[in-house]
Coordinates of C-alpha atoms in Angstrom, one line a residue:
Chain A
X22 CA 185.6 261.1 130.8
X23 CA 188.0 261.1 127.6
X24 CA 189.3 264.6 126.4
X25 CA 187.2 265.6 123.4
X26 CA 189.7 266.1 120.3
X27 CA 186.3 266.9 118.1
X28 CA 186.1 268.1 114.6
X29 CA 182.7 269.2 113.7
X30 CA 182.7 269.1 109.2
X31 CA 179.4 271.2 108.8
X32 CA 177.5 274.0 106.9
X33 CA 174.9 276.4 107.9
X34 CA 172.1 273.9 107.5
X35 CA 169.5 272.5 110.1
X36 CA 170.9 269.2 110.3
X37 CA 174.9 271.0 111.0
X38 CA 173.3 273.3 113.6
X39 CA 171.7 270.4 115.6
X40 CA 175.9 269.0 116.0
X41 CA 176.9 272.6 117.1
X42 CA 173.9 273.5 119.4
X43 CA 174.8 270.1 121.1
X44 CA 178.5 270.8 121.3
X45 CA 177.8 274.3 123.0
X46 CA 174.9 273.0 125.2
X47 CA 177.2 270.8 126.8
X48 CA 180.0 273.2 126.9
X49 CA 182.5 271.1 124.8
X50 CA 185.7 272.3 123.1
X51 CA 185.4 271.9 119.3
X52 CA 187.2 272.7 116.0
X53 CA 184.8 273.7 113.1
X54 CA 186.0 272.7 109.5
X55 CA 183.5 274.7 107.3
X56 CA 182.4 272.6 104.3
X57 CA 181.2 274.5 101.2
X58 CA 178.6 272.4 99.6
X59 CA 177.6 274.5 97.1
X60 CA 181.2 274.0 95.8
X61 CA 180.1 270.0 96.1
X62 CA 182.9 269.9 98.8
X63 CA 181.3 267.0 100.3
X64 CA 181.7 264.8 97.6
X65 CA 185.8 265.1 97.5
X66 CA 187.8 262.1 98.3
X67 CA 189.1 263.2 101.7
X68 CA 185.8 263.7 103.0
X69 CA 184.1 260.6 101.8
X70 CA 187.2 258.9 103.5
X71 CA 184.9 260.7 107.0
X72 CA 181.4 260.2 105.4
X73 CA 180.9 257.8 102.4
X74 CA 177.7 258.7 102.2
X75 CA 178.9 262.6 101.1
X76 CA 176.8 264.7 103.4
X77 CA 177.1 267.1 106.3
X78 CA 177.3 267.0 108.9
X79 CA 180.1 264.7 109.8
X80 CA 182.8 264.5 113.0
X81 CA 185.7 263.5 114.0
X82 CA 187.0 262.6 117.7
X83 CA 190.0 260.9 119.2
X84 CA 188.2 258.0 121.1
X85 CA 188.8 256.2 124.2
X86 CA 190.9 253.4 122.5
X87 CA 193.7 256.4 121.3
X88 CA 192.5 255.6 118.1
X89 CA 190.8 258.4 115.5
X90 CA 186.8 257.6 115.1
X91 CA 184.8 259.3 112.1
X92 CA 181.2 259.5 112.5
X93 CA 178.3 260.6 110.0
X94 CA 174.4 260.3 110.6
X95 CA 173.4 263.6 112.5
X96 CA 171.3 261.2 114.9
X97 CA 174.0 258.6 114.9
X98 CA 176.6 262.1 116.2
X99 CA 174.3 263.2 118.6
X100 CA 174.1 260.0 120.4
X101 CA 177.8 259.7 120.4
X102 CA 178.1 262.9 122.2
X103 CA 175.5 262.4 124.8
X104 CA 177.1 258.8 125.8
X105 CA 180.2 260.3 125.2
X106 CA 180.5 263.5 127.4
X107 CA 177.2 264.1 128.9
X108 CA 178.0 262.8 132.8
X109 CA 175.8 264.9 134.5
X110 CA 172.4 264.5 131.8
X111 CA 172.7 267.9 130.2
X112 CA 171.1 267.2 127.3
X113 CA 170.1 263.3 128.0
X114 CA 168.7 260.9 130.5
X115 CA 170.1 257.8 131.5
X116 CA 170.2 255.0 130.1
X117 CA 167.4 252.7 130.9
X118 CA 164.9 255.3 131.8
X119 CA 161.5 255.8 130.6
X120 CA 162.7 259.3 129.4
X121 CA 165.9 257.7 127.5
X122 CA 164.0 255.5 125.2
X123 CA 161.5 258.5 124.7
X124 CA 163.9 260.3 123.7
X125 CA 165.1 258.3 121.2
X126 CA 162.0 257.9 119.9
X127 CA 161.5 261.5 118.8
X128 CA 164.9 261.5 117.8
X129 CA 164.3 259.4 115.3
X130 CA 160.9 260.7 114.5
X131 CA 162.6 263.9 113.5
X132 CA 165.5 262.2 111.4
X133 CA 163.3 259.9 109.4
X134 CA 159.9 262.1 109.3
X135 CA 160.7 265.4 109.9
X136 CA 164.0 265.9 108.5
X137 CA 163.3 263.7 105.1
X138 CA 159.7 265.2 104.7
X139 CA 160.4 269.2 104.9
X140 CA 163.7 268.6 103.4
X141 CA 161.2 267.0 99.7
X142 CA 158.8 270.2 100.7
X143 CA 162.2 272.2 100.8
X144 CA 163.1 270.6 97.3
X145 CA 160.0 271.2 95.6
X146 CA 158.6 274.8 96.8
X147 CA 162.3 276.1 96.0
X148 CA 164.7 274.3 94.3
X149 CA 162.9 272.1 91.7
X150 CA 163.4 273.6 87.9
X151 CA 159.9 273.4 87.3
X152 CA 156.8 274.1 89.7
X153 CA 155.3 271.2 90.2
X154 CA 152.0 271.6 92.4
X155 CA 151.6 268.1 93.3
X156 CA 154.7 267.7 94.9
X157 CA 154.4 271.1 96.7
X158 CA 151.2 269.8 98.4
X159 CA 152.5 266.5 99.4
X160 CA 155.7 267.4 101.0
X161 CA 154.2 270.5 102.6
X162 CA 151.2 268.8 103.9
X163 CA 152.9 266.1 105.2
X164 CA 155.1 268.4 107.0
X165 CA 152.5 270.3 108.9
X166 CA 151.0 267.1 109.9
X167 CA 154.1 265.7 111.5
X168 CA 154.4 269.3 113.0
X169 CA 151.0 268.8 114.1
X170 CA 152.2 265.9 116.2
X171 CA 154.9 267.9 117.5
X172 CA 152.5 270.5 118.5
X173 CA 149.8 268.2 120.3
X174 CA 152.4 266.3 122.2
X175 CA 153.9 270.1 123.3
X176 CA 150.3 271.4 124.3
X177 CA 150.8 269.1 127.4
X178 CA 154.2 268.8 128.2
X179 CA 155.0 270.4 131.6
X180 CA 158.2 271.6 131.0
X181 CA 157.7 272.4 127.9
X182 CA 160.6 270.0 126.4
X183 CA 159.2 267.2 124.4
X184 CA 160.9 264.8 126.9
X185 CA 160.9 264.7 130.5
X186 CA 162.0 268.1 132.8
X187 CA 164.4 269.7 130.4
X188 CA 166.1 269.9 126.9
X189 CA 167.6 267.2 125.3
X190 CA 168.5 265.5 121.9
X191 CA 164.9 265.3 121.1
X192 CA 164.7 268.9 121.3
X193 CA 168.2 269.8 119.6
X194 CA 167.5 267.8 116.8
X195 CA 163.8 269.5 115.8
X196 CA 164.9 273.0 116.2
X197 CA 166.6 274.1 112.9
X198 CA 164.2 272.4 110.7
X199 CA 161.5 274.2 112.8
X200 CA 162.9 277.4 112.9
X201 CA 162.9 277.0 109.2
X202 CA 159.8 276.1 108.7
X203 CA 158.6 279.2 106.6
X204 CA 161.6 278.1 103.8
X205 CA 159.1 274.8 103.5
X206 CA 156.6 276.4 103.0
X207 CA 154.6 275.8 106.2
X208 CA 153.4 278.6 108.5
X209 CA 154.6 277.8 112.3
X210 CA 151.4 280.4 113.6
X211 CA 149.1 277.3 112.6
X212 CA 150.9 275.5 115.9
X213 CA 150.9 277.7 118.6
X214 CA 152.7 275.2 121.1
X215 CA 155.7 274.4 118.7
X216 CA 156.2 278.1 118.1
X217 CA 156.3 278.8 121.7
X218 CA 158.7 275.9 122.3
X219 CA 160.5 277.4 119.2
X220 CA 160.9 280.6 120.7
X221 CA 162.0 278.7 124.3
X222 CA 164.7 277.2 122.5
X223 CA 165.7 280.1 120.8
X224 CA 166.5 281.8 124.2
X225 CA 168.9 279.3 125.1
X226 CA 172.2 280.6 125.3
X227 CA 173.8 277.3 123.8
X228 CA 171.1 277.6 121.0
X229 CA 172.1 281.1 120.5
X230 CA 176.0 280.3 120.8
X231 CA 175.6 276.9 118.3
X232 CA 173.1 278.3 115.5
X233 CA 175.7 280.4 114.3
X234 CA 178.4 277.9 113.2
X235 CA 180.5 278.0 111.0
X236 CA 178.4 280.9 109.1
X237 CA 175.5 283.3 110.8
X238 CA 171.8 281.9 111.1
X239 CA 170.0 283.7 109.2
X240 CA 167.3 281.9 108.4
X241 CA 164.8 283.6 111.0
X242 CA 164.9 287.3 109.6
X243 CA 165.7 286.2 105.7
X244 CA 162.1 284.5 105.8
X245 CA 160.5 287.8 106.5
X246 CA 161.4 289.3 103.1
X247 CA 160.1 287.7 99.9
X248 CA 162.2 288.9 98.0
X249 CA 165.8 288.0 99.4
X250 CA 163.9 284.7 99.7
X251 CA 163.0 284.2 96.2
X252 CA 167.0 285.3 95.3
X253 CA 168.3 282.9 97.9
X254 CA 166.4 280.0 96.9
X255 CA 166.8 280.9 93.0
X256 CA 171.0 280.7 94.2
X257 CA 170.8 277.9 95.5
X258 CA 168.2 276.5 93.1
X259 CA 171.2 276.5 90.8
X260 CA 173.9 274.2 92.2
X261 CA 171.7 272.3 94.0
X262 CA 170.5 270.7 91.1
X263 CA 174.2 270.8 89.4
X264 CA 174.9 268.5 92.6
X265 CA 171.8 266.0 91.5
X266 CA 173.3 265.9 88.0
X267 CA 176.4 265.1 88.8
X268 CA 175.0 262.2 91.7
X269 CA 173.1 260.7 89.2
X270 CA 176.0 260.2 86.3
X271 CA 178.1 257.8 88.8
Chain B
X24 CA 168.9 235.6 126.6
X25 CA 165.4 236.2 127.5
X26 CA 164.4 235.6 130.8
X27 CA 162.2 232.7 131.8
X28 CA 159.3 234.8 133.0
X29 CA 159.5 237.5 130.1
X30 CA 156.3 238.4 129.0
X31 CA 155.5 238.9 125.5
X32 CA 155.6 242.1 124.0
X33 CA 152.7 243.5 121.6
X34 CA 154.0 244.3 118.2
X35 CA 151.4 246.7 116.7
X36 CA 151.6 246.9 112.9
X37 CA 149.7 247.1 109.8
X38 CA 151.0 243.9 107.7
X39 CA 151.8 245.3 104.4
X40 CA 154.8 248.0 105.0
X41 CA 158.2 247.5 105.3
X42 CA 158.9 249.0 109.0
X43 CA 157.0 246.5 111.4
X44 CA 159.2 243.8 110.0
X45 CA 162.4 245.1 111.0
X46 CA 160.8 244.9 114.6
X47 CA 159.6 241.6 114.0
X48 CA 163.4 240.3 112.8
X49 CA 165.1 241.5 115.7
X50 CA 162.7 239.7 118.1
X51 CA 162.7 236.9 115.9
X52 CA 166.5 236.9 115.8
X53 CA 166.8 237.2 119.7
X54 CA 163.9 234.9 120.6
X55 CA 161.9 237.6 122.6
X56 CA 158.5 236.6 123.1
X57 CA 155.6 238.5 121.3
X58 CA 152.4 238.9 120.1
X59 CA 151.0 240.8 117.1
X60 CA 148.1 243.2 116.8
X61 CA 147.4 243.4 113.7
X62 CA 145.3 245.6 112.1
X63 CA 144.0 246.9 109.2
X64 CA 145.6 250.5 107.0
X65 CA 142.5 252.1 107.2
X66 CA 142.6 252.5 110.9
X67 CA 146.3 253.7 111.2
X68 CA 145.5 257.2 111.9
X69 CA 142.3 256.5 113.9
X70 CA 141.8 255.8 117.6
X71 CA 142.4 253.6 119.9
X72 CA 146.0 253.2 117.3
X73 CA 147.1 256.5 118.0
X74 CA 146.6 256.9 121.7
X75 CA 149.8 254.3 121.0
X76 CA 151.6 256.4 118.9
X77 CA 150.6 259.8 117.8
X78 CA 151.9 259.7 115.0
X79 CA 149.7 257.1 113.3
X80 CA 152.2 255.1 111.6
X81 CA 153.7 251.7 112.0
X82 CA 155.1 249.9 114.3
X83 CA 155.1 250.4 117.8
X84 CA 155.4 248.5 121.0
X85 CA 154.2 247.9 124.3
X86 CA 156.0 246.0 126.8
X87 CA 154.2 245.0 129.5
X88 CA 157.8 243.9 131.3
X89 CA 158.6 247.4 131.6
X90 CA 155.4 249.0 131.0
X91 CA 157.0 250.9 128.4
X92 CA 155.5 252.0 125.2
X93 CA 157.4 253.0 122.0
X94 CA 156.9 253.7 118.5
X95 CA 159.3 254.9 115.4
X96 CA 161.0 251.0 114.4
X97 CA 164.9 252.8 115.2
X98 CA 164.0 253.7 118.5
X99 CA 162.5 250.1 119.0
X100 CA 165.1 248.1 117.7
X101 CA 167.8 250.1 120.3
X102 CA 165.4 249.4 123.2
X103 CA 165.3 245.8 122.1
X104 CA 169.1 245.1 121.7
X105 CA 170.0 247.1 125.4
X106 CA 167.2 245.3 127.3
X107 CA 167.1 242.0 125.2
X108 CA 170.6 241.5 123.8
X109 CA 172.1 240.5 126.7
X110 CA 174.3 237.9 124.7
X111 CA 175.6 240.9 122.5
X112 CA 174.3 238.5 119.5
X113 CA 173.6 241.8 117.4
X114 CA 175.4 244.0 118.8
X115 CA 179.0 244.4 120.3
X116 CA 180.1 245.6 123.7
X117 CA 182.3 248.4 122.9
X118 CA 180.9 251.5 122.7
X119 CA 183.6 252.4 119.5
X120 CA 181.0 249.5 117.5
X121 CA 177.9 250.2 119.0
X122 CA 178.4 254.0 117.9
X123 CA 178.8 252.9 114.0
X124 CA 176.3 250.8 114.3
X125 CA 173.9 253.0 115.9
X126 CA 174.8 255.6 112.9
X127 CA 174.0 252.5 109.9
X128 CA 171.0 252.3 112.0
X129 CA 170.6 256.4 111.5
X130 CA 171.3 256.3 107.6
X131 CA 169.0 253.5 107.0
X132 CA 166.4 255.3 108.9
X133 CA 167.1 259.1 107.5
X134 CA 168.3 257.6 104.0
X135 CA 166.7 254.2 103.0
X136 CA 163.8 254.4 104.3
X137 CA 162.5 258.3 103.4
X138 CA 163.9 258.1 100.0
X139 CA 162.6 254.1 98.7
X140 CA 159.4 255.0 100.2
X141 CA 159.4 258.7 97.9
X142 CA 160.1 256.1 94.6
X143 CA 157.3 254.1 95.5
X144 CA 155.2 256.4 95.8
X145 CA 156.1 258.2 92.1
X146 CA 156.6 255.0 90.4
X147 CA 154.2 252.5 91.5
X148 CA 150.9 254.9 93.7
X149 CA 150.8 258.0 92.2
X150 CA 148.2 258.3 89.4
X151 CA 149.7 261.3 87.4
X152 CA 153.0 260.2 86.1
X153 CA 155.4 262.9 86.9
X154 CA 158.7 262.7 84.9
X155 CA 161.5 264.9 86.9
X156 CA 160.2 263.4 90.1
X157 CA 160.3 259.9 89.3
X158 CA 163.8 260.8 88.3
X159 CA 165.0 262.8 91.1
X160 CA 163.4 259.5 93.6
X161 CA 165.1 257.2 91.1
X162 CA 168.4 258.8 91.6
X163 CA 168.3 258.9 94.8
X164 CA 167.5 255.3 95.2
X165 CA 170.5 254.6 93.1
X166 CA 172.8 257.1 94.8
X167 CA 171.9 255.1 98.0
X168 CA 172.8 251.6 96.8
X169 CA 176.2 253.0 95.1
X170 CA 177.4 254.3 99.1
X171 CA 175.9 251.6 100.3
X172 CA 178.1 249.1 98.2
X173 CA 181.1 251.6 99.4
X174 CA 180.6 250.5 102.9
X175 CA 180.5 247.3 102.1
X176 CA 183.7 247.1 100.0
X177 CA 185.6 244.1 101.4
X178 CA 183.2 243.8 104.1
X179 CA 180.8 240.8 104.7
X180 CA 178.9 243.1 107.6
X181 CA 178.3 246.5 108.0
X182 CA 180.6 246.9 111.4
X183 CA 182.8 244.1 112.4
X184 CA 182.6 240.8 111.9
X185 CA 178.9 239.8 112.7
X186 CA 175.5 240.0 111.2
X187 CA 174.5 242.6 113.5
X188 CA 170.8 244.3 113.7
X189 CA 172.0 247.8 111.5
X190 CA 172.8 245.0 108.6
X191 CA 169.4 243.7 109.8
X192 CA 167.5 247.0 109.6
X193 CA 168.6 247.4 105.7
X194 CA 166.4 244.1 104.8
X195 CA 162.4 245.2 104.7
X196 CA 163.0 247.7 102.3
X197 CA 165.7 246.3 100.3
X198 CA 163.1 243.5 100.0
X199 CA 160.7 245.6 97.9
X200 CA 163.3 246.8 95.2
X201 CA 161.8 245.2 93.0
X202 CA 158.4 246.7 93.5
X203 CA 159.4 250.2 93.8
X204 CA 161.5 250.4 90.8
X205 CA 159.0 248.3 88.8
X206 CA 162.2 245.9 88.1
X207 CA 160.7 243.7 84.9
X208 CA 160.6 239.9 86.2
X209 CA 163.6 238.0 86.5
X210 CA 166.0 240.8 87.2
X211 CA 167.6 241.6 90.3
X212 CA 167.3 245.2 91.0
X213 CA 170.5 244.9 93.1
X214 CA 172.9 243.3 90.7
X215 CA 174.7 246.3 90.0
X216 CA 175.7 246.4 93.5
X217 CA 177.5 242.9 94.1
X218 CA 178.4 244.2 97.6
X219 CA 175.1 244.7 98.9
X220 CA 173.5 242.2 97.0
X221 CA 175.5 239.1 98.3
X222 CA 174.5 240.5 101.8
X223 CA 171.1 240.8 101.5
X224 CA 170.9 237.1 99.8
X225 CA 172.7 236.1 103.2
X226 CA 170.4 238.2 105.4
X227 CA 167.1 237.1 103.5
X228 CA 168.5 233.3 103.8
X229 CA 168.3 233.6 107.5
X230 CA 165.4 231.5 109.4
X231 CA 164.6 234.4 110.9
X232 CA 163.3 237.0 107.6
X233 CA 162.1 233.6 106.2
X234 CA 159.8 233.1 109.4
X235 CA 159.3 236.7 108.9
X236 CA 157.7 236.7 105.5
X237 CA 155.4 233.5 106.5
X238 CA 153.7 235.7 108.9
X239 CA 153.7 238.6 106.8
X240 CA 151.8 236.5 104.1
X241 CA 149.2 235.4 107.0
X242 CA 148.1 238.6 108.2
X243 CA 148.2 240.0 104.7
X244 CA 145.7 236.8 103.7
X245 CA 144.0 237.4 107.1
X246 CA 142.7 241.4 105.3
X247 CA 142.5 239.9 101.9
X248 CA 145.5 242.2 101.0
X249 CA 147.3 241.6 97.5
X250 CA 151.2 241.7 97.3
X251 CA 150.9 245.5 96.8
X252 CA 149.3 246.2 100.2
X253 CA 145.9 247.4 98.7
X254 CA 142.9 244.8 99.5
X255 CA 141.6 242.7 96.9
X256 CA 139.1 244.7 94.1
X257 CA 140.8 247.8 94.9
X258 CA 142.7 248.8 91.8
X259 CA 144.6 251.6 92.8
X260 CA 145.1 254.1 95.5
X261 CA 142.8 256.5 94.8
X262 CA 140.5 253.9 94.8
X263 CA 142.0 253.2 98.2
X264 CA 142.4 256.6 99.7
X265 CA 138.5 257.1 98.5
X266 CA 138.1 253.9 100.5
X267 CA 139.9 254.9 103.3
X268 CA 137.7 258.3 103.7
X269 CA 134.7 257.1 103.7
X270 CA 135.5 254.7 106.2
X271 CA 136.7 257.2 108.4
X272 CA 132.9 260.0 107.7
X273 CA 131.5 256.6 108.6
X274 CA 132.9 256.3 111.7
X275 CA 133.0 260.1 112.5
X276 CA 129.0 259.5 112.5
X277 CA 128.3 257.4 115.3

């Protein structure tokens, strides 16, 4: 094994907190460059030089060949730490093994449905300028459903991981978004299983060590008072949609 | 290289959406055997599909080689390259290579995919016409193409110097531009982004989209389903989704 030389670039986001919950599951030595994207910090030269694509989270690692590697994709990251670093299956399975490809596969179920689906509901129940009820519905309905996939598949899962005997990427990569949920909109008491699981991972003391970087989650205990909510989202409401003006002149 | 006694895998898919054929191209591409099921929209959330995948969308696969069965296309297309690839036609050995592509693979999946499908929808399926979301899908689309053209500054392929199957993965959707953005006739929704439109034209030149997109049009004739994916006398999605429930109360009855 290669000694980790890793940068995380991150914000207190789900998708950053999936990185760091990974990093301190598997008990990895990391430096934590804070990126402030409500100051569009993202979009500056020297970070598109580590993510063209301008969003968090993004990493940095000196790789086996001596030579610096800069990776983006939140998915794409965890992977690269798993195959990496994790020897003895922490927080993976082997290659080749039923349980590896199913991992995978709810990997990517929560970066291209979860992920992109709460993340519209996000926009459109807080940050969109005007209230548009259409686009609350769709994004929020679609959500629970995909959480009602999550919870099914949970209702008979022995270990109550979604993959195999104990935690790994698949897992990691839900839990922000899910612990979240209420921010979208979408009530996790309608899905008893995920909320247990929620709570499961929540006790974790990697979970518990990773949520917080590089700022405190908060998320959890904002969501039960309306009215910090409503001033939060109004906040960010603001240069969120500074941020789509300014994508949308290039 | 397959292996002589490699049975064929079933590719299960609805014919009109983008994600089955990114399946469908690697295998084509790598010469894996396979059969498709093909079935009709209406039945993508309905039984016996999603005892396959639970999450009633297309495709997924089930290999009776390794009795293995797997949906979401990402999670496909890796389990195809490790245990078809052997050549390393698509991919590379390093694991410095296979971790880039693996994270084009991640952004078209968590940025292509989520955010073309979002414009379709606004533009082209929903029947209220709704401004500041049209734009914000719009934008995003754009935004998309502009780092995508970043990455390929220079570059004829994504991560070294082979077509590999994250170039591969881009195609489906960057197929139905045109559609999405309601592009008028005769203009190439990608010629503001030289980079990524000289790929694609390379990629959509190979045998293997081109065998592709023969298929496609069979099983699509197969349903009676126009180039839009709705069946012929349906005019628009309500029409569709009406369709679609009624179908379903039918079926709940017996």
């Amino acid at each position: 094994m290669s000694q980790p030389d890793i940068t995380l670039y991150t914000c207190q986001t789900p998708n950053g907190i999936k990185i760091s919950i990974a990093l301190e599951e598997l008990g990895l030595p990391y430096k934590v460059e804070k990126i402030d994207i409500s100051k569009n910090t993202q979009k500056e030269p020297w970070f598109l030089e580590i993510n063209p694509n301008g969003r968090i989270p993004a990493l940095t690692d000196t790789f086996s060949d001596g030579q610096k590697i800069r990776l983006f994709e939140s998915g794409g990251i965890l992977t690269y730490l798993a195959e990496q670093y994790d020897k003895d299956y922490k927080i993976s399975y082997p290659k080749g093994t039923r349980e590896y490809y199913e991992m995978t596969n709810w990997l990517y179920f929560q970066n291209a449905g979860v992920g992109p689906m709460q993340g519209q509901a996000n926009h459109f129940v807080r940050y969109a300028p005007e209230r548009i009820e259409y686009g609350m519905t769709r994004y929020t309905n679609e959500t629970r459903r995909l959480y009602g996939v999550l919870d099914k598949h949970l209702a008979s899962s022995k270990s109550g991981y979604l993959v195999g005997d104990h935690i790994s990427l698949a897992d990691i990569s839900h839990w922000g978004w899910v612990a979240a949920a209420g921010w979208a909109g979408v009530d996790i008491e309608e899905f008893p299983h995920l909320k247990a699981w929620e709570e499961r991972m929540a006790a974790r003391e990697g979970v518990e060590k990773g949520r917080h970087v590089p700022s405190p989650h908060t998320i959890k205990e904002r969501l039960k008072d309306q009215k910090t909510m409503e001033e939060d989202a109004a906040q960010a409401r603001q240069w969120i949609m500074q941020g789509m003006k300014a994508d949308a002149k290039h | 290289m397959t292996k002589l006694n490699t049975k064929p895998i079933t590719v299960w898919l609805t014919p009109s959406g983008p994600n089955p054929w990114k399946v469908v191209l690697i295998l084509e591409e790598l010469q894996v055997p396979y059969v498709i099921e093909s079935f009709r929209f209406n039945d993508v959330k309905l039984k016996p599909y999603t005892d396959i995948c639970p999450n009633g969308r297309v495709p997924a696969i089930v290999d009776p080689n390794t009795n293995l069965t797997l949906w979401e296309s990402g999670a496909i297309i890796q389990y195809l390259e490790e245990v078809y690839d052997t050549d390393k036609k698509l991919t590379y050995e390093s694991l410095n290579k296979r971790q880039l592509l693996n994270q084009y693979l991640h952004f078209q999946m968590s940025g292509q995919g989520p955010y073309f499908g979002q414009a379709g929808w606004f533009n082209v399926l929903h029947h209220e016409r709704i401004p500041s979301a049209i734009e914000r899908y719009n934008d995003q689309v754009k935004r998309f193409l502009e780092v995508l053209n970043t990455c390929l500054e220079g570059k004829a392929w994504l991560v070294g110097d082979k077509c590999t199957f994250a170039d591969l993965s881009f195609v489906p959707w960057n197929c139905r531009l045109d559609m999405l953005l309601q592009t008028p006739p005769g203009e190439d929704p990608l010629a503001k982004y030289p980079n990524v439109q000289a790929w694609h034209h390379r990629m959509v030149d190979r045998p293997s989209w081109k065998r592709c997109m023969e298929v496609r049009d069979k099983l699509m004739d197969d349903q009676g389903l126009m180039p839009n994916g709705m069946p012929k006398g349906i005019n628009n999605i309500q029409e569709y989704e009406a369709e679609i429930a009624r179908e379903a109360a039918e079926k709940g009855k017996e």
